[in-house]
Short mmCIF file of C-alpha atoms and ligand atoms in Angstrom, two decimals:
data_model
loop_
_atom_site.label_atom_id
_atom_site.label_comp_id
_atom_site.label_asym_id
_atom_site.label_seq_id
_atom_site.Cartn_x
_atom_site.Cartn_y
_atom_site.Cartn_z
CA UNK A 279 5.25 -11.17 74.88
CA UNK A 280 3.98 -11.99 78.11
CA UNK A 281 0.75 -12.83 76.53
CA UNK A 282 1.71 -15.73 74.13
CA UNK A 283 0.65 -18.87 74.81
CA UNK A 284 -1.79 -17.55 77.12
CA UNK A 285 -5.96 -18.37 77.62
CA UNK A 286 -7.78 -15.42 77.80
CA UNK A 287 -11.37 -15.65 78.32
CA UNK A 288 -13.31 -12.62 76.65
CA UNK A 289 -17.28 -12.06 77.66
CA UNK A 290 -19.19 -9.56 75.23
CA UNK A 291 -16.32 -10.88 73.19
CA UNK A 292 -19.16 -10.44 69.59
CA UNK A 293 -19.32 -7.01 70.64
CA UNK A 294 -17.28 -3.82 69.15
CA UNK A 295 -14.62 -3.57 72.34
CA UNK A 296 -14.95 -7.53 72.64
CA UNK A 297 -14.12 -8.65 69.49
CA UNK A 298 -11.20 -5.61 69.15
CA UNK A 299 -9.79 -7.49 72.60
CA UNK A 300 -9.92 -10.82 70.73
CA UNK A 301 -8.10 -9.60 67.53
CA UNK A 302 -5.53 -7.64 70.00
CA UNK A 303 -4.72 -10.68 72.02
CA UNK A 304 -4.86 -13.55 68.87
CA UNK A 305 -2.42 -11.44 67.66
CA UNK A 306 -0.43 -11.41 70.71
CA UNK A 307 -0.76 -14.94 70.30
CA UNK A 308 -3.49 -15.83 73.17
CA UNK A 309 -6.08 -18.51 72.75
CA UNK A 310 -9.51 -17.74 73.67
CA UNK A 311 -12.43 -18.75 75.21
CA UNK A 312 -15.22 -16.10 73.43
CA UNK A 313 -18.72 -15.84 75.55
CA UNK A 314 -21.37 -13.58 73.88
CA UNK A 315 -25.11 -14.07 74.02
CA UNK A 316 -25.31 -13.65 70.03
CA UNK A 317 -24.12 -17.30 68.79
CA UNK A 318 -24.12 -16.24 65.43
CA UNK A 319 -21.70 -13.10 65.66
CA UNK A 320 -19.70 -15.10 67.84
CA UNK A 321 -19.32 -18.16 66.07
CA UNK A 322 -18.50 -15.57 62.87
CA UNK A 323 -16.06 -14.03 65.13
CA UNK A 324 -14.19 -17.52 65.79
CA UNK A 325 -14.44 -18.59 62.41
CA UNK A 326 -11.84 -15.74 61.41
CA UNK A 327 -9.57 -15.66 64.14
CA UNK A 328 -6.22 -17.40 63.51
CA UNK A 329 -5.66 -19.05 66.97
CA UNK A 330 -7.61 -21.98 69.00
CA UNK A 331 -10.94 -20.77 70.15
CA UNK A 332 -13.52 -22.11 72.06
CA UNK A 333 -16.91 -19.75 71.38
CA UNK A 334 -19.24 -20.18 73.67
CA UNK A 335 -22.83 -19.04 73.64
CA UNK A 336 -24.18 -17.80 77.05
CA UNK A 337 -25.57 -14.89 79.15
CA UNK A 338 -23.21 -13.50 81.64
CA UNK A 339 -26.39 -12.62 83.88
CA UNK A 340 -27.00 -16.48 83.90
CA UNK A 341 -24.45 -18.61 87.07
CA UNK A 342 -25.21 -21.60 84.55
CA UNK A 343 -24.20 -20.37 81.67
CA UNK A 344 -20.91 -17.82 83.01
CA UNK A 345 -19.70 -21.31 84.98
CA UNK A 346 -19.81 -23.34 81.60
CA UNK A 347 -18.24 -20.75 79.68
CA UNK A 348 -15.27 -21.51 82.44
CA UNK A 349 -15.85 -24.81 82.22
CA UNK A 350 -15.90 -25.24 78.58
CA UNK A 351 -11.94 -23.32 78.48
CA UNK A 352 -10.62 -25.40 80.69
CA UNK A 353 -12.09 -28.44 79.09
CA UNK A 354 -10.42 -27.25 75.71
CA UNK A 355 -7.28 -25.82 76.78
CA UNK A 356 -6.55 -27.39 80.67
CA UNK A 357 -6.74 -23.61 82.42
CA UNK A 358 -7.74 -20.22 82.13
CA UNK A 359 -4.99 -17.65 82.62
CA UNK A 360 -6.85 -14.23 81.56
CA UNK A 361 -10.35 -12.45 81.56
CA UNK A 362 -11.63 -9.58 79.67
CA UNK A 363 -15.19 -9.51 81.40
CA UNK A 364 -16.12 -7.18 79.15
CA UNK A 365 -20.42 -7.81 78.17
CA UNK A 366 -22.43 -4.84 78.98
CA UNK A 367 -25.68 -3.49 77.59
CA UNK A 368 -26.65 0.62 78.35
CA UNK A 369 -30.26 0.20 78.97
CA UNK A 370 -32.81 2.75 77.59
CA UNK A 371 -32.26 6.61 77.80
CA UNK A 372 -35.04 7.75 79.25
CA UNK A 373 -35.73 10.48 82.05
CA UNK A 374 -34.96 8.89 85.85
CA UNK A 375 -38.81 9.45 86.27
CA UNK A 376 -39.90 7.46 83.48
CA UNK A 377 -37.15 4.45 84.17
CA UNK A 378 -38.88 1.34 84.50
CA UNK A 379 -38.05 -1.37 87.30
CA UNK A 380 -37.33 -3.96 84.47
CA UNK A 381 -35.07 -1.92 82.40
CA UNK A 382 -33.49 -1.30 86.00
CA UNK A 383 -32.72 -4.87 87.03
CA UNK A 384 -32.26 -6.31 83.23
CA UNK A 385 -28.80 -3.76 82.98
CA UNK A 386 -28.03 -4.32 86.98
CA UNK A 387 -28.31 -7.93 85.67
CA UNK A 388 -25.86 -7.59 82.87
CA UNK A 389 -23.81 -5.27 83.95
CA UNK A 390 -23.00 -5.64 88.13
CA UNK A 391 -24.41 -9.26 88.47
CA UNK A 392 -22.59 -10.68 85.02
CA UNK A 393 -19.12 -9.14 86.00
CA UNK A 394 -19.54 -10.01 89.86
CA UNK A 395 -20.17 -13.63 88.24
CA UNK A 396 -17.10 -13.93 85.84
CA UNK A 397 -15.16 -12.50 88.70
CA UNK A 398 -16.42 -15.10 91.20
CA UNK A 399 -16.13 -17.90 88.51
CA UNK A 400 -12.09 -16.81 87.38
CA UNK A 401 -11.26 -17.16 91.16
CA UNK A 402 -12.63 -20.21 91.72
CA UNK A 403 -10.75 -21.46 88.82
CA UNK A 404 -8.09 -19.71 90.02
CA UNK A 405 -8.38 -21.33 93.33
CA UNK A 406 -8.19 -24.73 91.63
CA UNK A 407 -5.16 -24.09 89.39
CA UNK A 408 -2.77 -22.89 92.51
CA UNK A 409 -4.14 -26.10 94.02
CA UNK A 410 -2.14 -27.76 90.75
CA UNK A 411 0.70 -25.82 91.00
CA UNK A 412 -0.41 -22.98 88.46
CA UNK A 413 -0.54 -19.68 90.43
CA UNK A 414 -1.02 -16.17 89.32
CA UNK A 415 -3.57 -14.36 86.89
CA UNK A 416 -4.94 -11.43 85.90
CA UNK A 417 -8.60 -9.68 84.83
CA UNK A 418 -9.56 -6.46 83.08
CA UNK A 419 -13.25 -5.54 84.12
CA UNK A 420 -14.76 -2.95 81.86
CA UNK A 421 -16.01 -0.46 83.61
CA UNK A 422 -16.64 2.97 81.97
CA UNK A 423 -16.64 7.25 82.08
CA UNK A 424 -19.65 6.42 83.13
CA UNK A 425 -18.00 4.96 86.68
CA UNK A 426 -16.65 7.99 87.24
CA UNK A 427 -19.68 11.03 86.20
CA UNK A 428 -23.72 10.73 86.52
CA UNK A 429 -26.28 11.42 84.32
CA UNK A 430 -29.96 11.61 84.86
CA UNK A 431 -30.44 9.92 81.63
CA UNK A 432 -29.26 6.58 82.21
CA UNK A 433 -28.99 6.03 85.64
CA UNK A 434 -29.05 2.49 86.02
CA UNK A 435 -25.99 2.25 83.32
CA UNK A 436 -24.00 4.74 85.63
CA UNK A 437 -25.20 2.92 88.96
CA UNK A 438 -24.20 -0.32 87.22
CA UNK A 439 -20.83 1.03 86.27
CA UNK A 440 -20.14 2.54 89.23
CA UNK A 441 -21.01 -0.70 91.05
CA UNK A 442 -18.61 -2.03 89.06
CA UNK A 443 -15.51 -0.24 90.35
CA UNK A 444 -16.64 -1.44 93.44
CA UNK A 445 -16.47 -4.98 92.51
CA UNK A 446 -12.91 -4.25 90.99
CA UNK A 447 -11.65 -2.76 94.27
CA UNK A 448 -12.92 -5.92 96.49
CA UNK A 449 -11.84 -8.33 93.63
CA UNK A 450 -7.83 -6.51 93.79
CA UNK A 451 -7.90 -7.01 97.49
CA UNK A 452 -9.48 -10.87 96.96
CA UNK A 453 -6.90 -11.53 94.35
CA UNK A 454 -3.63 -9.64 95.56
CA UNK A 455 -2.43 -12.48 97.98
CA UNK A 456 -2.63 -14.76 95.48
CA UNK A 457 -1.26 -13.36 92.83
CA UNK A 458 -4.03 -12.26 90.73
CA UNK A 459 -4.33 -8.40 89.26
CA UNK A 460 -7.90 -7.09 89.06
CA UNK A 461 -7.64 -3.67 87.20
CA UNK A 462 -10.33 -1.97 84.91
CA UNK A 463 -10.64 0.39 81.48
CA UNK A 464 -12.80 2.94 81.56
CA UNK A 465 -13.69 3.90 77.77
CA UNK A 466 -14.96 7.13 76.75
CA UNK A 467 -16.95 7.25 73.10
CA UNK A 468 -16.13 4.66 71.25
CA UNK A 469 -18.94 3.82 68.21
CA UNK A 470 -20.17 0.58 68.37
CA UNK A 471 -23.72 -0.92 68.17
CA UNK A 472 -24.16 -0.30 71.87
CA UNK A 473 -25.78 2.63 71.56
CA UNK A 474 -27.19 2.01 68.32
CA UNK A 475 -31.09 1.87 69.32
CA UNK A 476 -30.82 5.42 70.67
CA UNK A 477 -29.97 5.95 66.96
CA UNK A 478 -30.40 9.72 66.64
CA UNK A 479 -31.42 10.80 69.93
CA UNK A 480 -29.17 13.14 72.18
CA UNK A 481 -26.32 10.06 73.29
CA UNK A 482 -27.81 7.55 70.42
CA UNK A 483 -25.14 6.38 68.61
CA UNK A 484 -25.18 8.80 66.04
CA UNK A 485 -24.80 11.07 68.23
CA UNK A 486 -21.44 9.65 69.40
CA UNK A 487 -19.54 11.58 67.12
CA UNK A 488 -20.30 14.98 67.66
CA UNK A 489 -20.31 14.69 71.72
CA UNK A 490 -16.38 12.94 70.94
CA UNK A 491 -15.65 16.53 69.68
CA UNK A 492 -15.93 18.11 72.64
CA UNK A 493 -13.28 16.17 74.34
CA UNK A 494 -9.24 17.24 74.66
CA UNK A 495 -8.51 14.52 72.02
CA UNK A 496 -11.51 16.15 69.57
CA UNK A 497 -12.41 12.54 67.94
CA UNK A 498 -14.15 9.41 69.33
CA UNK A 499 -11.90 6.24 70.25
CA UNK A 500 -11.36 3.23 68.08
CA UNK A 501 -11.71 -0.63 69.25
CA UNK A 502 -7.95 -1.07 69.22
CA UNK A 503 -7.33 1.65 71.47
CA UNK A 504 -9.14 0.33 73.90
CA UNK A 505 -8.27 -3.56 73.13
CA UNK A 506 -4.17 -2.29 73.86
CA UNK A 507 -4.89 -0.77 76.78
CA UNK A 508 -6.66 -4.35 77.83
CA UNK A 509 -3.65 -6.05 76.49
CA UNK A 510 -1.08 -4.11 78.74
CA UNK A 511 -3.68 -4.48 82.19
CA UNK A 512 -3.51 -8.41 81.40
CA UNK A 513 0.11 -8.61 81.03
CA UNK A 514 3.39 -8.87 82.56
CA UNK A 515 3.99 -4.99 81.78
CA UNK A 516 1.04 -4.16 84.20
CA UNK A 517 2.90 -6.68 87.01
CA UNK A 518 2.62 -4.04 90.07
CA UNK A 519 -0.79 -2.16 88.94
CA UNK A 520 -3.85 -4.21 90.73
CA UNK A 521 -7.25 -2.11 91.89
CA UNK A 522 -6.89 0.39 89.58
CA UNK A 523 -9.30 2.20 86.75
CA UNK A 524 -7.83 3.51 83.39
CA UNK A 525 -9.23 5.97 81.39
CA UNK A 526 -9.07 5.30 77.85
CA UNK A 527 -11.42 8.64 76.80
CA UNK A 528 -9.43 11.03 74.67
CA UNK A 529 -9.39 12.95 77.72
CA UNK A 530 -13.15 13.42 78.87
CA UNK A 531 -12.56 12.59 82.30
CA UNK A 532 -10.23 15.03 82.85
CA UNK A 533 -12.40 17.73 81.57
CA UNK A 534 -13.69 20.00 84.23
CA UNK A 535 -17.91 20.28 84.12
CA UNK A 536 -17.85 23.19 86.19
CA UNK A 537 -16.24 25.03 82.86
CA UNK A 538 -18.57 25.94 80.13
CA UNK A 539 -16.13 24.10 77.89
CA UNK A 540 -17.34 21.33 78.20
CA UNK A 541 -16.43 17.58 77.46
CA UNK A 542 -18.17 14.73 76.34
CA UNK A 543 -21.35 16.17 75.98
CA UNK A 544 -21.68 17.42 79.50
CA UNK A 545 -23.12 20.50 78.54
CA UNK A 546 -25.61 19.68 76.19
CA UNK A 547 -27.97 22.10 76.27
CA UNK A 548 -32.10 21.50 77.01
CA UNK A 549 -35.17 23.09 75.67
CA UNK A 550 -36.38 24.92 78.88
CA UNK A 551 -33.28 24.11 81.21
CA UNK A 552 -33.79 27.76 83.08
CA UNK A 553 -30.68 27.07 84.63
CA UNK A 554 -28.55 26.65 81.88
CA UNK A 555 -26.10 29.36 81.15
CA UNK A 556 -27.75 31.77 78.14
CA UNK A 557 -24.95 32.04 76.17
CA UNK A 558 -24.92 27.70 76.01
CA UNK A 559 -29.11 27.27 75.88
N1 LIG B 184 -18.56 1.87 73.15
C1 LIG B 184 -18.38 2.75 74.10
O1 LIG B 184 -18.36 3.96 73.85
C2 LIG B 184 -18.23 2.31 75.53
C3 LIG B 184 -17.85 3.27 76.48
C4 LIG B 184 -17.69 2.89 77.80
C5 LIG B 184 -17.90 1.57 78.16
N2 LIG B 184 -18.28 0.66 77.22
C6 LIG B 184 -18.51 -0.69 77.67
O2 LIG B 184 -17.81 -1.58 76.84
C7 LIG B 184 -18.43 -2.86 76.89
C8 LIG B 184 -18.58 -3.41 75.47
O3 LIG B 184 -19.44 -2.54 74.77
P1 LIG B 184 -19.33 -2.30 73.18
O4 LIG B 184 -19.14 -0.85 72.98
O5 LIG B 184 -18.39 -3.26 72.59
O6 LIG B 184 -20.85 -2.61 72.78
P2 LIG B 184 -21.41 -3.75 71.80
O7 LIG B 184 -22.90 -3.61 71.89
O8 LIG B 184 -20.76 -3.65 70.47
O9 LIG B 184 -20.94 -5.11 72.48
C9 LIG B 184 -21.54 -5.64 73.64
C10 LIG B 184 -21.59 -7.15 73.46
O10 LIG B 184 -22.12 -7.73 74.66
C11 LIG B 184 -23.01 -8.76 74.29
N3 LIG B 184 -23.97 -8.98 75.35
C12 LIG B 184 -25.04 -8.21 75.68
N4 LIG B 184 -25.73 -8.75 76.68
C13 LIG B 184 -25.09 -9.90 76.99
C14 LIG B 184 -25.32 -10.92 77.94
N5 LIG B 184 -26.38 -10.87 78.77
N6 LIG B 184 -24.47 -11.96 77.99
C15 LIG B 184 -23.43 -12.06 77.14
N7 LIG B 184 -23.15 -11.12 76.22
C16 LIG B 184 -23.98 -10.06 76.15
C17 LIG B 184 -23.67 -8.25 73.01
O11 LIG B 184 -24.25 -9.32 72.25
C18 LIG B 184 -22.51 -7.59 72.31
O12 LIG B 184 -21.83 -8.48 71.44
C19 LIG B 184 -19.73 -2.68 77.65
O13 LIG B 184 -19.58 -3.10 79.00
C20 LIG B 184 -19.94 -1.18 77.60
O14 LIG B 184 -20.71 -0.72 78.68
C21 LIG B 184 -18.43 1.00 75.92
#
Protein backbone atom coordinates (compact mmCIF):
# COMPACT_ATOMS: atom_id res chain seq x y z
CA UNK A 1 0.00 0.00 0.00
CA UNK A 2 2.61 2.18 1.05
CA UNK A 3 3.82 2.26 -2.44
CA UNK A 4 0.80 3.78 -4.35
CA UNK A 5 1.04 6.91 -5.63
CA UNK A 6 4.64 6.78 -5.28
CA UNK A 7 7.79 7.78 -8.00
CA UNK A 8 10.13 5.23 -8.13
CA UNK A 9 13.05 5.70 -10.25
CA UNK A 10 14.42 2.26 -11.69
CA UNK A 11 18.14 2.24 -13.48
CA UNK A 12 18.87 -1.06 -15.57
CA UNK A 13 15.12 -0.81 -15.45
CA UNK A 14 15.23 -2.78 -19.61
CA UNK A 15 17.01 -5.38 -17.90
CA UNK A 16 15.57 -8.92 -16.50
CA UNK A 17 15.57 -7.75 -12.51
CA UNK A 18 14.80 -4.07 -13.81
CA UNK A 19 11.96 -4.47 -15.74
CA UNK A 20 10.50 -7.37 -13.02
CA UNK A 21 10.94 -4.17 -10.38
CA UNK A 22 8.92 -2.01 -12.81
CA UNK A 23 6.02 -4.54 -13.33
CA UNK A 24 6.18 -5.23 -9.32
CA UNK A 25 5.86 -1.62 -8.41
CA UNK A 26 3.22 -0.44 -11.55
CA UNK A 27 1.32 -2.89 -10.05
CA UNK A 28 1.67 -1.58 -6.66
CA UNK A 29 0.60 1.41 -8.31
CA UNK A 30 4.07 3.49 -8.50
CA UNK A 31 4.93 5.73 -11.38
CA UNK A 32 8.26 5.48 -12.80
CA UNK A 33 11.05 7.11 -14.05
CA UNK A 34 12.87 3.96 -16.25
CA UNK A 35 16.81 4.71 -17.08
CA UNK A 36 18.47 1.97 -19.24
CA UNK A 37 21.19 2.50 -21.80
CA UNK A 38 19.10 0.36 -24.47
CA UNK A 39 16.36 3.06 -25.69
CA UNK A 40 14.68 0.62 -27.59
CA UNK A 41 13.98 -2.11 -24.81
CA UNK A 42 13.18 0.63 -22.66
CA UNK A 43 10.91 2.58 -24.58
CA UNK A 44 9.18 -1.17 -25.34
CA UNK A 45 9.18 -1.57 -21.70
CA UNK A 46 7.12 1.83 -21.14
CA UNK A 47 4.98 1.29 -23.91
CA UNK A 48 3.30 -1.73 -21.92
CA UNK A 49 3.26 -0.61 -18.54
CA UNK A 50 -0.13 0.64 -17.30
CA UNK A 51 1.02 3.65 -15.14
CA UNK A 52 2.79 7.20 -16.04
CA UNK A 53 6.32 6.65 -17.11
CA UNK A 54 8.97 8.73 -17.98
CA UNK A 55 11.80 6.34 -19.93
CA UNK A 56 14.76 7.76 -20.10
CA UNK A 57 17.76 6.76 -22.15
CA UNK A 58 21.17 7.18 -20.36
CA UNK A 59 24.34 5.52 -18.94
CA UNK A 60 24.49 5.36 -15.25
CA UNK A 61 28.45 5.60 -15.58
CA UNK A 62 27.74 9.07 -17.23
CA UNK A 63 27.10 12.36 -14.10
CA UNK A 64 25.25 13.93 -17.27
CA UNK A 65 23.16 11.54 -18.11
CA UNK A 66 22.28 9.81 -14.19
CA UNK A 67 21.50 13.80 -13.20
CA UNK A 68 18.95 14.12 -16.20
CA UNK A 69 17.42 10.94 -15.59
CA UNK A 70 16.63 12.81 -12.01
CA UNK A 71 15.93 15.68 -13.61
CA UNK A 72 13.67 14.45 -16.22
CA UNK A 73 11.25 12.64 -13.02
CA UNK A 74 10.94 15.48 -11.34
CA UNK A 75 10.17 17.50 -14.38
CA UNK A 76 7.27 14.93 -15.14
CA UNK A 77 6.01 14.09 -11.86
CA UNK A 78 7.31 17.22 -9.27
CA UNK A 79 9.64 14.61 -7.00
CA UNK A 80 11.23 11.46 -6.76
CA UNK A 81 10.26 9.34 -3.76
CA UNK A 82 12.05 5.82 -4.61
CA UNK A 83 15.19 4.26 -6.36
CA UNK A 84 15.89 0.86 -7.55
CA UNK A 85 19.59 1.60 -8.75
CA UNK A 86 19.65 -1.47 -10.12
CA UNK A 87 22.07 -1.31 -13.86
CA UNK A 88 24.95 -3.59 -13.69
CA UNK A 89 26.95 -5.38 -16.35
CA UNK A 90 29.37 -8.72 -15.16
CA UNK A 91 32.30 -8.03 -17.30
CA UNK A 92 34.15 -10.91 -19.09
CA UNK A 93 35.03 -14.28 -17.33
CA UNK A 94 38.30 -14.63 -17.84
CA UNK A 95 41.32 -15.83 -15.54
CA UNK A 96 42.52 -12.72 -13.00
CA UNK A 97 45.81 -13.00 -15.11
CA UNK A 98 44.35 -12.45 -18.36
CA UNK A 99 41.81 -9.47 -17.03
CA UNK A 100 42.35 -6.52 -18.98
CA UNK A 101 42.58 -2.85 -17.43
CA UNK A 102 39.56 -1.80 -19.68
CA UNK A 103 37.28 -4.57 -18.90
CA UNK A 104 38.43 -3.53 -15.23
CA UNK A 105 37.39 0.11 -15.19
CA UNK A 106 34.35 -0.29 -17.89
CA UNK A 107 32.40 -2.73 -14.92
CA UNK A 108 34.03 -0.45 -11.91
CA UNK A 109 32.37 2.20 -14.14
CA UNK A 110 28.99 0.63 -14.27
CA UNK A 111 28.81 -0.98 -11.43
CA UNK A 112 30.58 1.20 -8.21
CA UNK A 113 30.74 4.61 -10.10
CA UNK A 114 26.90 4.33 -11.65
CA UNK A 115 25.37 3.34 -8.18
CA UNK A 116 27.72 5.85 -6.16
CA UNK A 117 26.12 8.38 -8.84
CA UNK A 118 22.31 7.56 -8.49
CA UNK A 119 23.00 7.53 -4.82
CA UNK A 120 24.65 10.98 -4.83
CA UNK A 121 21.98 12.28 -7.35
CA UNK A 122 18.62 10.77 -5.05
CA UNK A 123 20.16 12.76 -2.08
CA UNK A 124 20.58 15.75 -3.61
CA UNK A 125 17.09 15.57 -4.70
CA UNK A 126 16.35 14.50 -1.55
CA UNK A 127 18.04 17.43 -0.06
CA UNK A 128 15.86 19.71 -2.17
CA UNK A 129 12.47 18.12 -1.44
CA UNK A 130 12.91 18.41 2.63
CA UNK A 131 13.85 21.97 1.69
CA UNK A 132 9.92 21.98 0.29
CA UNK A 133 8.54 20.32 2.99
CA UNK A 134 8.71 16.67 1.48
CA UNK A 135 10.98 14.59 3.78
CA UNK A 136 11.74 10.96 3.85
CA UNK A 137 12.74 8.28 1.11
CA UNK A 138 14.06 5.22 0.48
CA UNK A 139 16.68 3.21 -2.11
CA UNK A 140 17.32 -0.44 -2.87
CA UNK A 141 20.97 -0.77 -4.35
CA UNK A 142 21.53 -4.08 -6.03
CA UNK A 143 24.26 -5.52 -4.88
CA UNK A 144 24.79 -9.31 -5.29
CA UNK A 145 26.15 -13.10 -3.82
CA UNK A 146 28.76 -11.86 -5.40
CA UNK A 147 29.21 -8.99 -2.39
CA UNK A 148 29.45 -11.47 -0.13
CA UNK A 149 32.01 -14.62 -1.86
CA UNK A 150 35.12 -14.17 -4.45
CA UNK A 151 35.92 -15.75 -7.41
CA UNK A 152 39.04 -15.64 -9.45
CA UNK A 153 36.96 -15.56 -12.48
CA UNK A 154 35.41 -12.32 -12.38
CA UNK A 155 37.09 -10.30 -10.08
CA UNK A 156 36.29 -6.97 -11.02
CA UNK A 157 32.33 -7.98 -10.86
CA UNK A 158 32.98 -9.20 -7.18
CA UNK A 159 35.31 -6.09 -6.34
CA UNK A 160 32.54 -3.96 -7.89
CA UNK A 161 29.88 -5.63 -5.84
CA UNK A 162 31.58 -5.67 -2.90
CA UNK A 163 32.33 -1.95 -3.32
CA UNK A 164 28.97 -1.67 -3.48
CA UNK A 165 27.96 -2.72 0.04
CA UNK A 166 30.28 -0.27 0.96
CA UNK A 167 28.52 2.49 -0.70
CA UNK A 168 25.19 1.12 0.90
CA UNK A 169 26.66 1.24 4.42
CA UNK A 170 27.97 5.07 4.03
CA UNK A 171 24.74 5.95 2.05
CA UNK A 172 22.40 4.35 5.43
CA UNK A 173 24.50 6.44 7.70
CA UNK A 174 24.20 9.68 5.04
CA UNK A 175 20.51 9.08 4.80
CA UNK A 176 19.38 7.90 8.40
CA UNK A 177 19.06 11.51 9.90
CA UNK A 178 17.04 12.44 7.36
CA UNK A 179 14.86 10.00 6.96
CA UNK A 180 16.01 8.10 4.06
CA UNK A 181 16.53 4.00 4.12
CA UNK A 182 19.46 2.77 2.03
CA UNK A 183 19.20 -1.12 2.07
CA UNK A 184 20.35 -3.65 -0.71
CA UNK A 185 19.25 -7.28 -2.45
CA UNK A 186 21.68 -9.51 -3.00
CA UNK A 187 20.37 -12.04 -5.83
CA UNK A 188 21.69 -15.37 -6.31
CA UNK A 189 21.04 -17.08 -10.04
CA UNK A 190 18.53 -15.59 -11.57
CA UNK A 191 18.56 -16.16 -15.76
CA UNK A 192 18.59 -13.18 -17.52
CA UNK A 193 20.66 -11.89 -20.52
CA UNK A 194 23.38 -10.80 -18.14
CA UNK A 195 25.28 -13.55 -18.47
CA UNK A 196 24.22 -14.42 -21.78
CA UNK A 197 27.67 -13.81 -23.77
CA UNK A 198 29.35 -16.40 -21.53
CA UNK A 199 26.67 -18.53 -23.27
CA UNK A 200 27.94 -22.04 -22.55
CA UNK A 201 30.98 -21.53 -20.68
CA UNK A 202 31.36 -22.65 -16.91
CA UNK A 203 28.97 -19.43 -15.26
CA UNK A 204 27.61 -18.44 -19.00
CA UNK A 205 24.18 -18.22 -18.80
CA UNK A 206 23.42 -21.53 -19.76
CA UNK A 207 25.13 -22.60 -17.30
CA UNK A 208 22.90 -20.83 -14.74
CA UNK A 209 20.72 -23.60 -14.37
CA UNK A 210 22.63 -26.39 -13.41
CA UNK A 211 24.97 -24.33 -10.79
CA UNK A 212 21.05 -23.15 -9.26
CA UNK A 213 20.84 -26.93 -8.45
CA UNK A 214 23.29 -27.03 -6.14
CA UNK A 215 21.75 -24.56 -3.86
CA UNK A 216 19.25 -25.42 -0.60
CA UNK A 217 16.31 -24.15 -2.76
CA UNK A 218 17.58 -26.67 -5.87
CA UNK A 219 16.18 -24.16 -8.74
CA UNK A 220 17.35 -20.72 -9.99
CA UNK A 221 15.27 -17.49 -8.90
CA UNK A 222 12.67 -15.76 -10.97
CA UNK A 223 12.45 -11.78 -11.68
CA UNK A 224 9.51 -11.44 -9.33
CA UNK A 225 11.21 -12.88 -6.52
CA UNK A 226 13.60 -10.60 -6.53
CA UNK A 227 11.32 -7.47 -7.74
CA UNK A 228 9.09 -8.32 -4.10
CA UNK A 229 11.82 -8.38 -2.12
CA UNK A 230 12.68 -4.69 -3.77
CA UNK A 231 9.12 -3.79 -3.21
CA UNK A 232 9.14 -4.55 0.65
CA UNK A 233 13.02 -2.66 1.10
CA UNK A 234 11.23 0.50 -0.59
CA UNK A 235 8.25 0.49 1.51
CA UNK A 236 6.65 1.37 4.65
CA UNK A 237 6.91 -2.46 5.78
CA UNK A 238 10.80 -2.11 5.70
CA UNK A 239 10.33 1.39 8.00
CA UNK A 240 13.16 0.38 10.73
CA UNK A 241 15.59 -1.77 8.30
CA UNK A 242 18.31 0.89 6.79
CA UNK A 243 22.17 -0.44 5.98
CA UNK A 244 21.28 -3.72 5.48
CA UNK A 245 21.94 -6.57 2.57
CA UNK A 246 19.24 -9.25 1.73
CA UNK A 247 19.83 -12.32 0.26
CA UNK A 248 17.41 -13.31 -2.23
CA UNK A 249 19.54 -16.74 -3.42
CA UNK A 250 17.52 -19.85 -2.74
CA UNK A 251 19.88 -20.21 -0.05
CA UNK A 252 23.51 -20.09 -1.63
CA UNK A 253 24.87 -17.83 0.78
CA UNK A 254 24.20 -19.78 3.50
CA UNK A 255 25.87 -22.75 2.08
CA UNK A 256 29.10 -23.59 3.73
CA UNK A 257 32.26 -23.85 0.93
CA UNK A 258 34.33 -25.55 3.30
CA UNK A 259 31.70 -28.68 2.74
CA UNK A 260 32.09 -30.69 -0.35
CA UNK A 261 28.38 -30.06 -0.81
CA UNK A 262 28.62 -27.43 -2.31
CA UNK A 263 26.37 -24.41 -3.42
CA UNK A 264 26.13 -22.33 -6.25
CA UNK A 265 28.73 -23.75 -8.15
CA UNK A 266 31.45 -23.31 -5.61
CA UNK A 267 32.87 -26.48 -6.21
CA UNK A 268 33.08 -26.77 -9.72
CA UNK A 269 35.62 -28.88 -10.46
CA UNK A 270 38.96 -27.97 -12.91
CA UNK A 271 40.92 -29.96 -15.35
CA UNK A 272 44.28 -30.16 -13.41
CA UNK A 273 43.12 -28.44 -10.05
CA UNK A 274 45.72 -30.87 -7.94
CA UNK A 275 44.12 -29.59 -5.05
CA UNK A 276 40.77 -30.46 -5.61
CA UNK A 277 39.34 -33.23 -3.57
CA UNK A 278 39.50 -36.72 -5.92
CA UNK A 279 36.32 -37.85 -5.28
CA UNK A 280 34.89 -34.04 -6.77
CA UNK A 281 37.80 -33.67 -9.79
N1 LIG B 1 20.63 -12.22 -12.83
C1 LIG B 1 21.34 -12.60 -11.79
O1 LIG B 1 21.54 -13.79 -11.55
C2 LIG B 1 21.94 -11.56 -10.87
C3 LIG B 1 22.51 -12.01 -9.67
C4 LIG B 1 23.06 -11.08 -8.81
C5 LIG B 1 23.03 -9.74 -9.13
N2 LIG B 1 22.48 -9.34 -10.31
C6 LIG B 1 22.51 -7.93 -10.60
O2 LIG B 1 21.22 -7.51 -10.98
C7 LIG B 1 21.32 -6.33 -11.78
C8 LIG B 1 20.43 -6.47 -13.01
O3 LIG B 1 20.91 -7.55 -13.77
P1 LIG B 1 19.96 -8.47 -14.68
O4 LIG B 1 20.14 -9.86 -14.22
O5 LIG B 1 18.61 -7.88 -14.76
O6 LIG B 1 20.75 -8.35 -16.06
P2 LIG B 1 20.25 -7.76 -17.47
O7 LIG B 1 21.45 -7.83 -18.35
O8 LIG B 1 19.00 -8.45 -17.88
O9 LIG B 1 19.89 -6.25 -17.13
C9 LIG B 1 20.87 -5.25 -16.93
C10 LIG B 1 20.34 -3.97 -17.58
O10 LIG B 1 21.27 -2.92 -17.31
C11 LIG B 1 21.40 -2.16 -18.49
N3 LIG B 1 22.68 -1.48 -18.50
C12 LIG B 1 23.90 -2.02 -18.74
N4 LIG B 1 24.85 -1.07 -18.71
C13 LIG B 1 24.21 0.09 -18.45
C14 LIG B 1 24.64 1.42 -18.29
N5 LIG B 1 25.94 1.76 -18.43
N6 LIG B 1 23.72 2.37 -18.03
C15 LIG B 1 22.41 2.07 -17.94
N7 LIG B 1 21.94 0.81 -18.06
C16 LIG B 1 22.83 -0.16 -18.32
C17 LIG B 1 21.28 -3.17 -19.62
O11 LIG B 1 20.94 -2.55 -20.87
C18 LIG B 1 20.20 -4.09 -19.10
O12 LIG B 1 18.91 -3.68 -19.52
C19 LIG B 1 22.81 -6.14 -12.08
O13 LIG B 1 23.36 -5.16 -11.21
C20 LIG B 1 23.38 -7.50 -11.76
O14 LIG B 1 24.74 -7.43 -11.40
C21 LIG B 1 21.92 -10.21 -11.17
Amino acid sequence: MSIAGKVCLITGAAGGLGSATARRLAADGARLVLMDIDADRLAALASELPVETVAHAGDVASEADVDAAVAAGVAEFGRIDLHHLNAGVPGPLTRLADLSVQDWDRVMGINLRGVFLGVRAAFRQYEAQARDGVSGGAIVLTASIASLRGSDDLLAYHASKHGVLGILKGAALYGGPIGVRVNAVAPGIVPTALFAGAGTAPGGGDDMARRAATTPLRRPGTGDEIASVVAFLLGDGAAYMTGEVVSVDGGAAAVSIVRPSGGAGAWDPRPGDVRMHPELA
